[in-house]
Amino acid sequence: VDLIKIMASGGSIDPETNRRRAQYSEAELRYAVDDAHRLNLPVLAHTNATESIRNAVRAGVDVIAHCNWLSPEEGRIEYDAEVADEIPERGVFVDLNIEGGWRPLVDGDGSAEDWTKNSPRTRWDLLEDMRRRGAKIFFTSDEIGPVVGTFPQLLLKAHELLSIPIEEVIWRST
């Protein structure tokens, strides 16, 4: 084993889990993190819910996957600036699923009528404040099987759709 992955909140492909709530308390996550670190293993926490992000960061995980800031209430985003400050302070990395980076939030997680014209439109926009705060965000893909080979095309698409300089796209994926 090279890495421990914990499902700190549910995922979108598993109907038996809740993406909008934490699956573990901060104390439970801290116990797992302490034991993994005792064995010199990094810990990645899969986090969709804001509650799970908060618990994972304060428990000392090394990487947060997705970082979707989902409120317990359906169709709402609940960005926590205090926790966003803690992420770079604690040296936590953020693993952004690149395809989720350009998908419109209103198509899945955010309610259009609750947002102003300056509200984030995509996950990449949502994480802009975190980038300004110094969060280390890198690109990955949730693809499995033969489509894993499409990652270079996804990087080019991120460059085009998100207007990210190609040098930054390469930097965030290597």
mmCIF file of C-alpha atoms in Angstrom:
data_model
loop_
_atom_site.group_PDB
_atom_site.id
_atom_site.type_symbol
_atom_site.label_atom_id
_atom_site.label_comp_id
_atom_site.label_asym_id
_atom_site.label_seq_id
_atom_site.Cartn_x
_atom_site.Cartn_y
_atom_site.Cartn_z
ATOM 1 C CA VAL A 1 0.000 0.000 0.000
ATOM 2 C CA ASP A 2 1.341 3.407 -1.006
ATOM 3 C CA LEU A 3 -1.586 5.593 0.024
ATOM 4 C CA ILE A 4 -4.695 5.434 2.194
ATOM 5 C CA LYS A 5 -7.919 6.752 0.642
ATOM 6 C CA ILE A 6 -10.878 7.481 2.887
ATOM 7 C CA MET A 7 -14.364 8.251 1.629
ATOM 8 C CA ALA A 8 -14.917 11.206 3.959
ATOM 9 C CA SER A 9 -18.248 11.839 2.222
ATOM 10 C CA GLY A 10 -20.281 9.860 -0.248
ATOM 11 C CA GLY A 11 -19.709 9.725 -3.960
ATOM 12 C CA SER A 12 -21.938 10.382 -6.936
ATOM 13 C CA ILE A 13 -21.821 6.868 -8.407
ATOM 14 C CA ASP A 14 -22.760 5.087 -5.180
ATOM 15 C CA PRO A 15 -26.485 5.578 -4.465
ATOM 16 C CA GLU A 16 -26.052 4.184 -0.938
ATOM 17 C CA THR A 17 -23.950 7.159 0.185
ATOM 18 C CA ASN A 18 -24.680 10.827 0.821
ATOM 19 C CA ARG A 19 -22.454 13.285 -1.062
ATOM 20 C CA ARG A 20 -23.719 16.156 1.080
ATOM 21 C CA ARG A 21 -22.816 14.831 4.544
ATOM 22 C CA ALA A 22 -19.640 13.599 6.209
ATOM 23 C CA GLN A 23 -19.310 9.863 6.662
ATOM 24 C CA TYR A 24 -16.758 10.223 9.488
ATOM 25 C CA SER A 25 -16.267 12.666 12.330
ATOM 26 C CA GLU A 26 -13.086 14.688 12.688
ATOM 27 C CA ALA A 27 -12.027 12.394 15.551
ATOM 28 C CA GLU A 28 -12.548 9.235 13.474
ATOM 29 C CA LEU A 29 -10.572 10.702 10.594
ATOM 30 C CA ARG A 30 -7.795 11.847 12.933
ATOM 31 C CA TYR A 31 -7.467 8.313 14.286
ATOM 32 C CA ALA A 32 -7.082 6.944 10.738
ATOM 33 C CA VAL A 33 -4.660 9.718 9.725
ATOM 34 C CA ASP A 34 -2.507 9.265 12.829
ATOM 35 C CA ASP A 35 -2.249 5.531 12.217
ATOM 36 C CA ALA A 36 -1.460 5.972 8.506
ATOM 37 C CA HIS A 37 1.175 8.605 9.286
ATOM 38 C CA ARG A 38 2.658 6.273 11.906
ATOM 39 C CA LEU A 39 3.270 3.911 8.985
ATOM 40 C CA ASN A 40 4.598 6.777 6.805
ATOM 41 C CA LEU A 41 1.594 6.593 4.494
ATOM 42 C CA PRO A 42 -0.140 9.695 3.113
ATOM 43 C CA VAL A 43 -3.910 9.997 3.411
ATOM 44 C CA LEU A 44 -6.274 11.189 0.686
ATOM 45 C CA ALA A 45 -9.837 12.040 1.689
ATOM 46 C CA HIS A 46 -12.620 11.926 -0.898
ATOM 47 C CA THR A 47 -14.672 15.015 -0.011
ATOM 48 C CA ASN A 48 -17.802 16.359 -1.601
ATOM 49 C CA ALA A 49 -19.539 17.810 1.463
ATOM 50 C CA THR A 50 -18.264 20.943 3.200
ATOM 51 C CA GLU A 51 -18.615 19.095 6.503
ATOM 52 C CA SER A 52 -16.273 16.361 5.214
ATOM 53 C CA ILE A 53 -13.737 18.912 3.947
ATOM 54 C CA ARG A 54 -13.693 20.609 7.343
ATOM 55 C CA ASN A 55 -13.282 17.291 9.198
ATOM 56 C CA ALA A 56 -10.573 16.034 6.840
ATOM 57 C CA VAL A 57 -8.488 19.218 6.948
ATOM 58 C CA ARG A 58 -8.648 19.436 10.738
ATOM 59 C CA ALA A 59 -7.863 15.714 11.064
ATOM 60 C CA GLY A 60 -4.596 16.244 9.172
ATOM 61 C CA VAL A 61 -5.148 14.542 5.800
ATOM 62 C CA ASP A 62 -2.532 15.157 3.132
ATOM 63 C CA VAL A 63 -4.810 15.442 0.082
ATOM 64 C CA ILE A 64 -8.446 16.357 -0.419
ATOM 65 C CA ALA A 65 -10.055 14.908 -3.536
ATOM 66 C CA HIS A 66 -12.793 16.905 -5.274
ATOM 67 C CA CYS A 67 -13.318 19.612 -2.624
ATOM 68 C CA ASN A 68 -16.843 20.320 -3.862
ATOM 69 C CA TRP A 69 -18.092 22.391 -0.888
ATOM 70 C CA LEU A 70 -21.581 20.846 -0.977
ATOM 71 C CA SER A 71 -24.125 22.016 1.567
ATOM 72 C CA PRO A 72 -26.319 19.432 3.327
ATOM 73 C CA GLU A 73 -29.191 21.108 1.478
ATOM 74 C CA GLU A 74 -29.718 19.852 -2.079
ATOM 75 C CA GLY A 75 -28.706 22.297 -4.803
ATOM 76 C CA ARG A 76 -26.526 24.500 -2.609
ATOM 77 C CA ILE A 77 -22.837 25.223 -2.295
ATOM 78 C CA GLU A 78 -21.454 26.071 1.155
ATOM 79 C CA TYR A 79 -17.965 27.540 0.755
ATOM 80 C CA ASP A 80 -16.126 27.910 4.081
ATOM 81 C CA ALA A 81 -13.423 30.600 3.799
ATOM 82 C CA GLU A 82 -12.000 29.746 7.232
ATOM 83 C CA VAL A 83 -11.345 26.147 6.181
ATOM 84 C CA ALA A 84 -10.064 27.395 2.811
ATOM 85 C CA ASP A 85 -7.429 29.355 4.771
ATOM 86 C CA GLU A 86 -6.471 26.247 6.729
ATOM 87 C CA ILE A 87 -5.829 24.173 3.596
ATOM 88 C CA PRO A 88 -2.605 25.949 2.513
ATOM 89 C CA GLU A 89 -1.622 26.676 6.124
ATOM 90 C CA ARG A 90 -1.624 22.940 6.862
ATOM 91 C CA GLY A 91 0.008 22.019 3.539
ATOM 92 C CA VAL A 92 -3.006 20.062 2.287
ATOM 93 C CA PHE A 93 -3.137 19.448 -1.466
ATOM 94 C CA VAL A 94 -6.396 19.553 -3.441
ATOM 95 C CA ASP A 95 -7.016 16.931 -6.127
ATOM 96 C CA LEU A 96 -9.434 18.411 -8.669
ATOM 97 C CA ASN A 97 -11.127 16.000 -11.062
ATOM 98 C CA ILE A 98 -10.355 17.889 -14.250
ATOM 99 C CA GLU A 99 -13.695 17.166 -15.941
ATOM 100 C CA GLY A 100 -15.514 18.459 -12.880
ATOM 101 C CA GLY A 101 -13.468 21.638 -13.244
ATOM 102 C CA TRP A 102 -15.404 22.905 -16.247
ATOM 103 C CA ARG A 103 -18.825 21.373 -15.665
ATOM 104 C CA PRO A 104 -21.393 24.112 -14.810
ATOM 105 C CA LEU A 105 -22.285 24.012 -11.123
ATOM 106 C CA VAL A 106 -25.944 24.736 -11.858
ATOM 107 C CA ASP A 107 -26.129 21.452 -13.782
ATOM 108 C CA GLY A 108 -25.433 19.465 -10.646
ATOM 109 C CA ASP A 109 -24.561 21.044 -7.345
ATOM 110 C CA GLY A 110 -25.594 24.682 -7.295
ATOM 111 C CA SER A 111 -28.919 26.420 -7.574
ATOM 112 C CA ALA A 112 -28.910 29.126 -10.256
ATOM 113 C CA GLU A 113 -31.588 31.289 -8.633
ATOM 114 C CA ASP A 114 -29.519 31.676 -5.452
ATOM 115 C CA TRP A 115 -26.469 33.083 -7.219
ATOM 116 C CA THR A 116 -25.508 36.551 -8.293
ATOM 117 C CA LYS A 117 -23.891 37.301 -11.632
ATOM 118 C CA ASN A 118 -20.484 37.203 -9.878
ATOM 119 C CA SER A 119 -21.083 33.725 -8.457
ATOM 120 C CA PRO A 120 -18.872 30.864 -9.583
ATOM 121 C CA ARG A 121 -20.081 29.093 -12.706
ATOM 122 C CA THR A 122 -17.760 26.062 -12.578
ATOM 123 C CA ARG A 123 -15.818 24.110 -9.963
ATOM 124 C CA TRP A 124 -12.658 25.875 -11.214
ATOM 125 C CA ASP A 125 -14.332 29.238 -10.514
ATOM 126 C CA LEU A 126 -15.417 28.014 -7.085
ATOM 127 C CA LEU A 127 -11.813 27.165 -6.199
ATOM 128 C CA GLU A 128 -10.466 30.529 -7.409
ATOM 129 C CA ASP A 129 -10.551 31.975 -3.898
ATOM 130 C CA MET A 130 -8.618 28.945 -2.640
ATOM 131 C CA ARG A 131 -5.982 29.456 -5.340
ATOM 132 C CA ARG A 132 -5.584 33.088 -4.230
ATOM 133 C CA ARG A 133 -5.139 31.859 -0.668
ATOM 134 C CA GLY A 134 -2.263 29.625 -1.829
ATOM 135 C CA ALA A 135 -3.973 26.231 -2.029
ATOM 136 C CA LYS A 136 -2.004 23.703 -4.066
ATOM 137 C CA ILE A 137 -4.526 22.350 -6.560
ATOM 138 C CA PHE A 138 -3.590 19.657 -9.049
ATOM 139 C CA PHE A 139 -5.498 17.965 -11.878
ATOM 140 C CA THR A 140 -6.462 14.300 -12.007
ATOM 141 C CA SER A 141 -9.152 12.248 -13.690
ATOM 142 C CA ASP A 142 -11.745 9.814 -12.381
ATOM 143 C CA GLU A 143 -11.495 7.825 -15.608
ATOM 144 C CA ILE A 144 -10.857 4.081 -15.352
ATOM 145 C CA GLY A 145 -10.040 1.394 -17.864
ATOM 146 C CA PRO A 146 -9.102 2.217 -21.466
ATOM 147 C CA VAL A 147 -10.314 5.827 -21.253
ATOM 148 C CA VAL A 148 -7.476 6.643 -18.838
ATOM 149 C CA GLY A 149 -5.468 7.351 -21.990
ATOM 150 C CA THR A 150 -7.679 10.367 -22.735
ATOM 151 C CA PHE A 151 -6.075 12.410 -19.928
ATOM 152 C CA PRO A 152 -3.885 14.468 -22.320
ATOM 153 C CA GLN A 153 -7.012 15.460 -24.279
ATOM 154 C CA LEU A 154 -8.715 16.442 -21.017
ATOM 155 C CA LEU A 155 -5.756 18.675 -20.173
ATOM 156 C CA LEU A 156 -6.021 20.399 -23.547
ATOM 157 C CA LYS A 157 -9.763 20.832 -23.004
ATOM 158 C CA ALA A 158 -9.086 22.419 -19.586
ATOM 159 C CA HIS A 159 -6.674 24.828 -21.250
ATOM 160 C CA GLU A 160 -9.340 25.796 -23.788
ATOM 161 C CA LEU A 161 -12.507 25.820 -21.646
ATOM 162 C CA LEU A 162 -11.034 27.338 -18.486
ATOM 163 C CA SER A 163 -8.601 29.732 -20.221
ATOM 164 C CA ILE A 164 -5.688 28.361 -18.225
ATOM 165 C CA PRO A 165 -2.246 28.869 -19.777
ATOM 166 C CA ILE A 166 -0.939 25.554 -21.099
ATOM 167 C CA GLU A 167 2.163 25.845 -18.893
ATOM 168 C CA GLU A 168 -0.089 26.017 -15.825
ATOM 169 C CA VAL A 169 -2.149 23.043 -17.016
ATOM 170 C CA ILE A 170 1.057 20.998 -17.351
ATOM 171 C CA TRP A 171 2.303 22.218 -13.969
ATOM 172 C CA ARG A 172 -0.997 21.273 -12.282
ATOM 173 C CA SER A 173 -0.928 17.778 -13.773
ATOM 174 C CA THR A 174 2.694 16.760 -13.147
#
